[in-house]
mmCIF file of C-alpha atoms in Angstrom:
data_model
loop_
_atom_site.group_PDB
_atom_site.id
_atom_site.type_symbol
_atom_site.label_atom_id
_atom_site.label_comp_id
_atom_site.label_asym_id
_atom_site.label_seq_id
_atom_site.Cartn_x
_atom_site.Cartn_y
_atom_site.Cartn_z
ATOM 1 C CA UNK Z 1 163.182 72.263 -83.602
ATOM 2 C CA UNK Z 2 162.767 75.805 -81.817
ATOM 3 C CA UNK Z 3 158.980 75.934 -82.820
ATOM 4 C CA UNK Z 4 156.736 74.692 -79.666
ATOM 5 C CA UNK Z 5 155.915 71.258 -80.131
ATOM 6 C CA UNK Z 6 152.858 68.995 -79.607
ATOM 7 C CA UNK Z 7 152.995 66.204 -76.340
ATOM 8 C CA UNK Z 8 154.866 63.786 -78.590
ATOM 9 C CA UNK Z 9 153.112 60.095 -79.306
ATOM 10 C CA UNK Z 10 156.579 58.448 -79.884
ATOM 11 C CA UNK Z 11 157.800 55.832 -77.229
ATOM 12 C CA UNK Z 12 161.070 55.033 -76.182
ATOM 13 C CA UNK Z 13 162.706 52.063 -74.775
ATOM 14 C CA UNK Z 14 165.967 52.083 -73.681
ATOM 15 C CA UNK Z 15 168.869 49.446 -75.028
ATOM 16 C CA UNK Z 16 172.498 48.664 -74.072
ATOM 17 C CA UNK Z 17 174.603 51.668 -74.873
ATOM 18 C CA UNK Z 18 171.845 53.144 -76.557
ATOM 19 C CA UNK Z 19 168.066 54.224 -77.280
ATOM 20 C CA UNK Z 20 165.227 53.192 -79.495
ATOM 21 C CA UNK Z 21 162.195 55.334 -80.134
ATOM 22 C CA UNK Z 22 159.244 54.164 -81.576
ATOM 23 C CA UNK Z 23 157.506 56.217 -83.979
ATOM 24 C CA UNK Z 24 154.313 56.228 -86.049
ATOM 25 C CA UNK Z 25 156.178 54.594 -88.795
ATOM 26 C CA UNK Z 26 159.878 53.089 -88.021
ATOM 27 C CA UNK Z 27 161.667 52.081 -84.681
ATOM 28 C CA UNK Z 28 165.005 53.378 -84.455
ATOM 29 C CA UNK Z 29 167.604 52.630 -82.439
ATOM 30 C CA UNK Z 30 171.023 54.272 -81.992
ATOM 31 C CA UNK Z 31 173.716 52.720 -80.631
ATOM 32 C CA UNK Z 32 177.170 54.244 -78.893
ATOM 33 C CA UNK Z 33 180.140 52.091 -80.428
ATOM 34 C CA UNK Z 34 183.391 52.022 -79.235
ATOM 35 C CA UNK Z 35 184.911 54.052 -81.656
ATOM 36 C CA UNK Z 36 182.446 56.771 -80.738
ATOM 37 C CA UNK Z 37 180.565 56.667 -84.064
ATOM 38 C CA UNK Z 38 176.861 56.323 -83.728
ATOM 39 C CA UNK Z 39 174.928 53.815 -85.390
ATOM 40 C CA UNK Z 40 171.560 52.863 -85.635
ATOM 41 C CA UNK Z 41 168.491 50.354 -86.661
ATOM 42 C CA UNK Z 42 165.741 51.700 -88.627
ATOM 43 C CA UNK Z 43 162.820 49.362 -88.751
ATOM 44 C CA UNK Z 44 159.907 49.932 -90.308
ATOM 45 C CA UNK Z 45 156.612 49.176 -88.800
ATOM 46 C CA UNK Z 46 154.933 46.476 -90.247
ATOM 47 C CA UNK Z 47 151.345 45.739 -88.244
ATOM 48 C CA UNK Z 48 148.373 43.319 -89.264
ATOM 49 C CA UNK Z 49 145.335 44.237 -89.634
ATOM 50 C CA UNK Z 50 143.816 41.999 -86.978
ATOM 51 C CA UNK Z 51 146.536 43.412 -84.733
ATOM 52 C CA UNK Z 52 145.534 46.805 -85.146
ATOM 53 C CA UNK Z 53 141.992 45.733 -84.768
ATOM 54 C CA UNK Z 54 142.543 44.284 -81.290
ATOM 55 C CA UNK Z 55 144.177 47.835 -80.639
ATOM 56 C CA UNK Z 56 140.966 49.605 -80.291
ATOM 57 C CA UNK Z 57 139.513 47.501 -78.394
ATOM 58 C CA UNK Z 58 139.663 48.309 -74.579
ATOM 59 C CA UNK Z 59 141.570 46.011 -72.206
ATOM 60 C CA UNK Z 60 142.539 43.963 -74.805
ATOM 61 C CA UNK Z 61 144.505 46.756 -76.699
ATOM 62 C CA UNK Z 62 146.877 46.903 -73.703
ATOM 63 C CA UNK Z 63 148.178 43.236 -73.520
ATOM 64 C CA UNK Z 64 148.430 43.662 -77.381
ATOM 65 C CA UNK Z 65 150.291 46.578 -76.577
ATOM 66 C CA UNK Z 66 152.968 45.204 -73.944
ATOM 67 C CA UNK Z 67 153.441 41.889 -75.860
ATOM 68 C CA UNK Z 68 154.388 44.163 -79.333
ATOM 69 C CA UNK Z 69 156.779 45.821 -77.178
ATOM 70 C CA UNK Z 70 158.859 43.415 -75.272
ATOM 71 C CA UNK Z 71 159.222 41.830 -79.178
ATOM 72 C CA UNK Z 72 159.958 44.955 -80.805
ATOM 73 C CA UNK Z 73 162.475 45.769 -77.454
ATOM 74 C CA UNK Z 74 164.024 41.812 -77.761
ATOM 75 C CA UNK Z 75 164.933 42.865 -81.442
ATOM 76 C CA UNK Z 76 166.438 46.223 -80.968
ATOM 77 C CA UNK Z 77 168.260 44.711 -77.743
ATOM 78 C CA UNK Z 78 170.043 42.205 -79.952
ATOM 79 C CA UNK Z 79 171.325 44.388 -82.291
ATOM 80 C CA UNK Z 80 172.691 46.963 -79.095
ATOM 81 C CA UNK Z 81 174.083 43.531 -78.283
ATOM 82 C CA UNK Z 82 175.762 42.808 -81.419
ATOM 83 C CA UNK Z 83 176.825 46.539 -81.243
ATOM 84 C CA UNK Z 84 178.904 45.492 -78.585
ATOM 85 C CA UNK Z 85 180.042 42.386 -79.187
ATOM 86 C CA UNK Z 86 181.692 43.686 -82.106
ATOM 87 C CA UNK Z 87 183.160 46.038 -80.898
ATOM 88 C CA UNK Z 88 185.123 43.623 -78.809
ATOM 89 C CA UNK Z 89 186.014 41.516 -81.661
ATOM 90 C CA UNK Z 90 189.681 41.552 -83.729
ATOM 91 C CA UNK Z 91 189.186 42.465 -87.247
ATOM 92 C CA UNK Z 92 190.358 38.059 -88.158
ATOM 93 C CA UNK Z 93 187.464 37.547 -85.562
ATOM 94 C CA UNK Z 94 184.988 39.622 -87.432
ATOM 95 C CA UNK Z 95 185.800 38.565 -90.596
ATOM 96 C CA UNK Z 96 185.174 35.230 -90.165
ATOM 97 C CA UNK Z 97 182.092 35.739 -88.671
ATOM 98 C CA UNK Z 98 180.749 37.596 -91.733
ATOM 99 C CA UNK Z 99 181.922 34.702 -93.980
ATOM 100 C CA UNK Z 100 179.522 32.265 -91.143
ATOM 101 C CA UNK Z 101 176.756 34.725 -91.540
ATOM 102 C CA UNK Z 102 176.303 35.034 -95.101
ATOM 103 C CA UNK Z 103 176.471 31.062 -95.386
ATOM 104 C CA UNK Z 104 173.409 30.221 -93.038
ATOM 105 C CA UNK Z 105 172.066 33.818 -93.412
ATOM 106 C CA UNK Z 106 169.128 32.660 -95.717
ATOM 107 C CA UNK Z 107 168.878 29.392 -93.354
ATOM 108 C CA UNK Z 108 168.762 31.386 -90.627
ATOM 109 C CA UNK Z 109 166.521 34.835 -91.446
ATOM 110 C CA UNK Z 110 163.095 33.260 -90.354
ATOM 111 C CA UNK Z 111 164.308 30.997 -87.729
ATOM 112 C CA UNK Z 112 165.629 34.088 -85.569
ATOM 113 C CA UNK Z 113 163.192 36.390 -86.180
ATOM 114 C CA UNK Z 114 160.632 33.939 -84.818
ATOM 115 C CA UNK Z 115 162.782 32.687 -82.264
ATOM 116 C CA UNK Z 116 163.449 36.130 -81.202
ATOM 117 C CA UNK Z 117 159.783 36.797 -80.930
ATOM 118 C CA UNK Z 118 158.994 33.438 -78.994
ATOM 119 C CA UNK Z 119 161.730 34.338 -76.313
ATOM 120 C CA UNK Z 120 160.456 37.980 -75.772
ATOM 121 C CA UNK Z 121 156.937 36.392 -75.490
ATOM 122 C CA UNK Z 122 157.500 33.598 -73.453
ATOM 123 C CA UNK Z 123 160.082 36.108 -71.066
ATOM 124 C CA UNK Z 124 157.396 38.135 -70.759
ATOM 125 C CA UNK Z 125 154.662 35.974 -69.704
ATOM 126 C CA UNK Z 126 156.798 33.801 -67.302
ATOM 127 C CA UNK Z 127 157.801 37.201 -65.630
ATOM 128 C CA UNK Z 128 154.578 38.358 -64.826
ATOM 129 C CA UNK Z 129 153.435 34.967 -63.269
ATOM 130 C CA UNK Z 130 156.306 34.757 -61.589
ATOM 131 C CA UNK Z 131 155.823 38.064 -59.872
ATOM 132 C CA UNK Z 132 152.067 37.659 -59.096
ATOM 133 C CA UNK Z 133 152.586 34.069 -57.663
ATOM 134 C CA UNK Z 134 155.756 34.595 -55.702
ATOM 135 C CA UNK Z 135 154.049 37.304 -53.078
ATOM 136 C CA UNK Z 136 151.214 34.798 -53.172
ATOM 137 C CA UNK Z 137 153.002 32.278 -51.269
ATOM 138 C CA UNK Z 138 155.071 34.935 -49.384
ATOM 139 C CA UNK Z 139 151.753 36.053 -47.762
ATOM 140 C CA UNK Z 140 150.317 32.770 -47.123
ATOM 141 C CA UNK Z 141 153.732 31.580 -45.162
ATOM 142 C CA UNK Z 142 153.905 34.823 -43.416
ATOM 143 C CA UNK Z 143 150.211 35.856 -42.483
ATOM 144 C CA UNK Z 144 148.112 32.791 -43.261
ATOM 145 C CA UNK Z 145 145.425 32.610 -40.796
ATOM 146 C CA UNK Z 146 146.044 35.937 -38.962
ATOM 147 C CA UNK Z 147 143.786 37.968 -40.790
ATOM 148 C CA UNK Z 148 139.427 37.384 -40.304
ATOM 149 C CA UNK Z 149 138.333 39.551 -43.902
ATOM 150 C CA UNK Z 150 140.471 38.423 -47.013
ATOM 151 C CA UNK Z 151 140.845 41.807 -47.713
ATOM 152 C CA UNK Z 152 143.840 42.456 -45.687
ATOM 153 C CA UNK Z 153 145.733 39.524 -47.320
ATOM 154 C CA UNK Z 154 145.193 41.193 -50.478
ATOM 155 C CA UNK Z 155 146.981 44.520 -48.727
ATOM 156 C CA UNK Z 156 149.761 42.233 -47.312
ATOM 157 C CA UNK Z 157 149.987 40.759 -51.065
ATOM 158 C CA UNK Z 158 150.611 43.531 -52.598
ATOM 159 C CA UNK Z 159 152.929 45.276 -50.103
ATOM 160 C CA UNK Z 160 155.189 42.126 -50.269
ATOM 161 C CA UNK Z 161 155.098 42.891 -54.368
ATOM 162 C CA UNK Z 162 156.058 46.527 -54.035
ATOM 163 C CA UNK Z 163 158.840 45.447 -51.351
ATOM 164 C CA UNK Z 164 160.206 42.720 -53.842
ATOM 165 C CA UNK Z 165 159.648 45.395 -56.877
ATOM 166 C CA UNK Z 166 161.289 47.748 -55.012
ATOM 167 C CA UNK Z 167 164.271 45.742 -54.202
ATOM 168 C CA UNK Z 168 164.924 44.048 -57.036
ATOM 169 C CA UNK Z 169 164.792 47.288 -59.157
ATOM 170 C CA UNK Z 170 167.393 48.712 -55.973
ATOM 171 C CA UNK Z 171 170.054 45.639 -56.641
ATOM 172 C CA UNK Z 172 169.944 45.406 -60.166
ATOM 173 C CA UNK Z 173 170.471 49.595 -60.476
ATOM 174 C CA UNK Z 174 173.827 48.741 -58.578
ATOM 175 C CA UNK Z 175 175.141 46.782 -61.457
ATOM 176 C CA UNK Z 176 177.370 49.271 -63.648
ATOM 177 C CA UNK Z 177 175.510 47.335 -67.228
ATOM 178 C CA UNK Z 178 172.217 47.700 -65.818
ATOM 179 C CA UNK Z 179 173.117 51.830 -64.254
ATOM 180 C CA UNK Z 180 173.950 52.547 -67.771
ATOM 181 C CA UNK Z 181 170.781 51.178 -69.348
ATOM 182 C CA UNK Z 182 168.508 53.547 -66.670
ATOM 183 C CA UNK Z 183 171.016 56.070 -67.506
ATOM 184 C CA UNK Z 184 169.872 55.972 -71.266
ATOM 185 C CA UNK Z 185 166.408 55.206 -69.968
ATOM 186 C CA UNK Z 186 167.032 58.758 -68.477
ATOM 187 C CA UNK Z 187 168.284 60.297 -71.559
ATOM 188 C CA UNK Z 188 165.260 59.199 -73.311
ATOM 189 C CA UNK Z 189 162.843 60.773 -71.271
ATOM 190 C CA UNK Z 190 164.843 64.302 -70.898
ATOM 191 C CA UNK Z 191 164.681 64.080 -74.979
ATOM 192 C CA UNK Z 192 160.545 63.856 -75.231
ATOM 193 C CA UNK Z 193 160.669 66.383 -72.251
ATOM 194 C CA UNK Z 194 162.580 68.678 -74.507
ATOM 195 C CA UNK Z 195 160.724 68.152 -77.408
ATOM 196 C CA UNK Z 196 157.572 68.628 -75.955
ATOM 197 C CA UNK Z 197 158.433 72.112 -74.459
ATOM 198 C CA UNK Z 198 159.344 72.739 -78.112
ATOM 199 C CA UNK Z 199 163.197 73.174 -77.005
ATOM 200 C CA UNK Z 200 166.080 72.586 -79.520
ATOM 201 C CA UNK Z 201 167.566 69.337 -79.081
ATOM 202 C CA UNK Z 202 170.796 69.603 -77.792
ATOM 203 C CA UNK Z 203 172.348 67.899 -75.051
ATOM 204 C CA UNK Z 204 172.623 71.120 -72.925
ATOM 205 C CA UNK Z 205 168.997 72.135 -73.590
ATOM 206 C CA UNK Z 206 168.445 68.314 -72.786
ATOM 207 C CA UNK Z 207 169.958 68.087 -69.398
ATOM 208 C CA UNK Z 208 167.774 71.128 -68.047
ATOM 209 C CA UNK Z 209 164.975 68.814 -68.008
ATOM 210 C CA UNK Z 210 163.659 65.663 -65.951
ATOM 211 C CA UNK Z 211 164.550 62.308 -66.412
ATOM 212 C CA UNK Z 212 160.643 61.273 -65.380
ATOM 213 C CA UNK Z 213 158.078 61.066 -67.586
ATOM 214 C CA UNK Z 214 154.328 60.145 -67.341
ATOM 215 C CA UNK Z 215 153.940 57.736 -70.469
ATOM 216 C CA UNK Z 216 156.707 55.090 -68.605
ATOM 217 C CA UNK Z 217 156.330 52.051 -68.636
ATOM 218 C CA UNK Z 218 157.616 52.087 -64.913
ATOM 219 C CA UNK Z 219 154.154 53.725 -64.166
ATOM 220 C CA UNK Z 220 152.610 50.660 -65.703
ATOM 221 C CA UNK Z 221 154.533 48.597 -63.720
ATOM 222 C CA UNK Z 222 153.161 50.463 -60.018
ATOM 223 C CA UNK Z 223 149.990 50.358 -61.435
ATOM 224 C CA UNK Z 224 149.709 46.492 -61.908
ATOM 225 C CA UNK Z 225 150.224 46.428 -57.774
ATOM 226 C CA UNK Z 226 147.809 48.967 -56.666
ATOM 227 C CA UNK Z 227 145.209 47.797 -59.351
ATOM 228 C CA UNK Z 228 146.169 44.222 -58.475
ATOM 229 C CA UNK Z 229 145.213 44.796 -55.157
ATOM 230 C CA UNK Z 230 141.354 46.274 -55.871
ATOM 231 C CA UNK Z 231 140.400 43.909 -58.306
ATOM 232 C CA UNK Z 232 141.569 40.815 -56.494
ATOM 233 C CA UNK Z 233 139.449 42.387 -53.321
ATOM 234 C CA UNK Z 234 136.155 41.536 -55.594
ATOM 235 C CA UNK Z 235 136.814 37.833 -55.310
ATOM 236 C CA UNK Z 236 137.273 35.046 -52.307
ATOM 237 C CA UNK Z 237 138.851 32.002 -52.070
ATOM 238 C CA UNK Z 238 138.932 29.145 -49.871
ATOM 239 C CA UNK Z 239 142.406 27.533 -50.643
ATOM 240 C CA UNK Z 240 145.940 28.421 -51.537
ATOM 241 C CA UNK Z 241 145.369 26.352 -55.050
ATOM 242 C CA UNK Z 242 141.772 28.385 -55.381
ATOM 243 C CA UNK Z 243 144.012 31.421 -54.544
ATOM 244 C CA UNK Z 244 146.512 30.473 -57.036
ATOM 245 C CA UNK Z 245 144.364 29.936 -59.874
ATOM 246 C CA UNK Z 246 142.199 33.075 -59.243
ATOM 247 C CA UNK Z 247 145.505 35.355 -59.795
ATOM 248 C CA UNK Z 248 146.577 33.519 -63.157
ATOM 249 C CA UNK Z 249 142.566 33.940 -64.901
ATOM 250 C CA UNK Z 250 142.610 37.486 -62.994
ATOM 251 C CA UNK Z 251 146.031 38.421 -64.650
ATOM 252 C CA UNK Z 252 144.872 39.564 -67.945
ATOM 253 C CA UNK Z 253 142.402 41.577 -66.212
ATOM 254 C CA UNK Z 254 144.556 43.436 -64.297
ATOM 255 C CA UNK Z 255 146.840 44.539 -66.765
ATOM 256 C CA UNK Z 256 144.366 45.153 -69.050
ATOM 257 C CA UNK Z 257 142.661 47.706 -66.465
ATOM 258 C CA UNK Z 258 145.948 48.670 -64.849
ATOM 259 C CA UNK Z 259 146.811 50.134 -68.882
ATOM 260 C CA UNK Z 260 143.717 51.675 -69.208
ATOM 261 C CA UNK Z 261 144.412 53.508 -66.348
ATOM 262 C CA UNK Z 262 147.577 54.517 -67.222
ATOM 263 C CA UNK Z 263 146.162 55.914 -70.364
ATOM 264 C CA UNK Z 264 143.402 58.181 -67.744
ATOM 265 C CA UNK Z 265 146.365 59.517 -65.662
ATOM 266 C CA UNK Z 266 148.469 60.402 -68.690
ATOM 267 C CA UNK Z 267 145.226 62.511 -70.011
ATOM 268 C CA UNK Z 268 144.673 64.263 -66.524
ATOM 269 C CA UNK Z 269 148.370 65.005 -66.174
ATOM 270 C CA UNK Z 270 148.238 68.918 -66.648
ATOM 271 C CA UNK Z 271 145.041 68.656 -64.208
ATOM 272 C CA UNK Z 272 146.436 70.159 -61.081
ATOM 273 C CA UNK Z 273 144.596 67.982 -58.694
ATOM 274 C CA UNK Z 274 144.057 64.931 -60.303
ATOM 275 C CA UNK Z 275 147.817 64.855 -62.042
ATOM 276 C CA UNK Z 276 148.744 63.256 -58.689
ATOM 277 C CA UNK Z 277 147.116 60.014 -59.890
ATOM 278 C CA UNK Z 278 150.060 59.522 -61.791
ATOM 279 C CA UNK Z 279 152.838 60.427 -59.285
ATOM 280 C CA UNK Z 280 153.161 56.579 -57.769
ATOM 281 C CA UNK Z 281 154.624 55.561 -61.484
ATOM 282 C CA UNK Z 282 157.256 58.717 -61.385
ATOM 283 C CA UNK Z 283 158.368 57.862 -58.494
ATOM 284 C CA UNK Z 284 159.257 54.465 -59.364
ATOM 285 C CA UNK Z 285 160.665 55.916 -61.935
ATOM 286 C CA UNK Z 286 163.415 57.181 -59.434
ATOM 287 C CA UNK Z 287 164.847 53.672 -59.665
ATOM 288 C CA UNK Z 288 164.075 52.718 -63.090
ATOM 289 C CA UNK Z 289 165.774 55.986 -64.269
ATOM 290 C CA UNK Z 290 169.089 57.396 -63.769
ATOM 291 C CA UNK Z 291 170.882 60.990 -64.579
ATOM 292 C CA UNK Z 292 172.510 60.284 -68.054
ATOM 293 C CA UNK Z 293 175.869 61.913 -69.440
ATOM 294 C CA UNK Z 294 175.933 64.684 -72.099
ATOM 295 C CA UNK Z 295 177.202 61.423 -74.561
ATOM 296 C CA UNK Z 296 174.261 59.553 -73.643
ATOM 297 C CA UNK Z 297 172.007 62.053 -74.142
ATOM 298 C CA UNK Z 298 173.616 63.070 -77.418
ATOM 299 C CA UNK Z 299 172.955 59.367 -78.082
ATOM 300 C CA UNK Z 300 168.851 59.506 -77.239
ATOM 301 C CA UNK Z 301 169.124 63.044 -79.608
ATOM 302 C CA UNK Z 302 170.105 60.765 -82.538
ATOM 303 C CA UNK Z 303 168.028 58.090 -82.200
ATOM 304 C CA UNK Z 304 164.866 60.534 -81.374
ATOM 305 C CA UNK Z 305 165.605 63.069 -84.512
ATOM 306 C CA UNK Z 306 166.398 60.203 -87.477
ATOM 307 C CA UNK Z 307 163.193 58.527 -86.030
ATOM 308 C CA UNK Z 308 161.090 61.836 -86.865
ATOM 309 C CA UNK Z 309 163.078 62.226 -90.009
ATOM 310 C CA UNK Z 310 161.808 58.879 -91.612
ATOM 311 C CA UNK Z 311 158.757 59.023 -90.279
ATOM 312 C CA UNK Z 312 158.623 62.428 -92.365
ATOM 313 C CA UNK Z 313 159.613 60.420 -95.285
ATOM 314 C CA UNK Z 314 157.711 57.591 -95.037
ATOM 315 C CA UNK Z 315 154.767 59.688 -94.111
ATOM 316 C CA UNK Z 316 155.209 61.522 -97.740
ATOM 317 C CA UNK Z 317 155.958 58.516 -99.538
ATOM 318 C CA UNK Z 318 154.350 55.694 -97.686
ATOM 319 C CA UNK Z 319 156.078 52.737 -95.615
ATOM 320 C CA UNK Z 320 158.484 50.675 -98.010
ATOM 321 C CA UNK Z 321 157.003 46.866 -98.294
ATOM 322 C CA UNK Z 322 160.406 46.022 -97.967
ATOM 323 C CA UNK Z 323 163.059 47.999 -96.905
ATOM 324 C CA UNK Z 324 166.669 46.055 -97.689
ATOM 325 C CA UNK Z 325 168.622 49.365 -95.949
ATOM 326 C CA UNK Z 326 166.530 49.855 -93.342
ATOM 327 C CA UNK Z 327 168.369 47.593 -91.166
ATOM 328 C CA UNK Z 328 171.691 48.733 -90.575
ATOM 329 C CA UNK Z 329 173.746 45.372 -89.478
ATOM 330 C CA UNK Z 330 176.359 46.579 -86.513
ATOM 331 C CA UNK Z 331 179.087 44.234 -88.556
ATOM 332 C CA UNK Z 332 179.037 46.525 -90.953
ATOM 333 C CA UNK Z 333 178.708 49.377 -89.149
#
């Protein structure tokens, strides 16, 4: 694609040994196996209407938002997953596992997808309490009582949740599986980068450009502490319980807001002074993200370019209500 191209609205989300972008009508991912063939899973997007009603509807449009995509990422995880696990497998190993899949597969069908969903859900939710409540105690152990205005606890608060971000992103990077998922994460965001300068996609064009991006999801994650901080300066509290309490009702809130913002920052980005409202999230991003290979990038090229050509398709010929091929299962490559 040589022509100059349009700020892309696809998302990407990278996925063991491989990508998945999100487009207007299908997810794809594309998966590195060990052979070195590349394979992917094309899944069409399927949204109800109430769902897409609560999508224009500020605040609420951004939990909507997050929730769709840790299930949509749980589902295109598993299959990078199975990707892999195959690839370990002998060929006796394999076979026998088809033969167990095709007995309980019409058993089976419902209960994973919705345990799939429930996991991604319930992961997600647990996480972010976790993280809000942990620096909550933190503070009160370290600081409780040497502060007069409430207001500096909330500063301590959240610079005890950027220090734990910021070091649990650090540790984790150091792992070689996790280094190789913000490698691809990388590669994802060099692809949109390309496309949007209307560049051709190949991995040398690729590579010239910068593994940050605006539309992260890494911003997101900064912005939850800094808008965390503001909004829990409008309320007092009297007791660690009150405290407590006031941070689970005020969650929803601040992620709500903390997306909307997100959304501001990623209109204002070609603003020259007020682009810097977005630079806290990129340069998170320098832990979240890591300089990919040529072969990972080539990787994030596939997924990104069968994405656009289905949604081409589908856009011509409408979604399928069903689409039997769509999902390509790694076992049979």
């Amino acid at each position: 694609m040589s022509e100059k191209s349009a700020p892309v609205a696809y998302g990407g989300q990278a996925v063991i040994e491989g990508v998945m972008f999100g487009g207007k009508h299908v997810n794809v991912t594309a998966v590195r196996r060990k052979s070195g063939e590349i394979t992917f899973l094309e899944v069409p997007r399927e949204e109800k209407g109430w769902v897409r009603s609560l999508r224009k509807i500020p605040l609420l449009r951004g939990l909507v938002s997050l929730i769709d995509s840790s299930v949509k990422g749980s589902k295109h995880l598993n299959y990078s997953f199975d990707a892999y696990a195959d690839d370990e497998m002998t060929p006796e190993e394999r076979e026998e596992l088809k033969a167990s899949n095709k007995k309980g597969e019409a058993k089976l069908s419902l209960g994973a997808i919705v345990g799939v969903t429930a996991a991604a859900i319930i992961s997600f939710i647990v996480g972010k309490v976790v993280f809000t409540l942990v620096p909550v105690f933190v503070e009160d152990f370290l600081f409780k009582g040497s502060f007069a205005h409430q207001i500096y606890h909330n500063l301590a608060e959240g610079g005890i949740k950027l220090v734990l971000l910021l070091l649990y992103l650090y540790l984790i990077s150091l792992t070689p599986l996790v280094k190789r998922l913000f490698q691809y994460h990388g590669a994802e965001h060099k692809v949109i980068s390309a496309f949007e300068a209307g560049e051709e996609l190949t991995p040398k064009n690729v590579q010239k450009y910068t593994r940050l991006h605006y539309r992260c999801g890494s911003s997101f994650i900064m912005l939850t502490v800094i808008i965390g901080i503001l909004i829990y300066s409008l309320f007092s509290w009297d007791s660690l319980l009150e405290r407590v309490v006031q941070r689970l009702l005020l969650l929803p809130v601040v992620m709500g807001v903390s997306f909307e913002f997100l959304k501001f920052t990623n209109a204002l980005r070609d603003v020259p002074v007020l682009r810097y409202l977005g630079y806290p999230g990129l340069w998170l991003q320098l832990l979240t993200t890591k300089e990919p290979t040529d072969e990972q990038v080539e990787v994030s090229i596939a997924s990104f370019n069968r994405m656009r050509q289905l949604d081409a398709v589908y856009e011509k010929q409408g979604v399928p209500a069903s689409a039997p091929n769509a999902i390509l299962d790694p076992l049979e490559g």
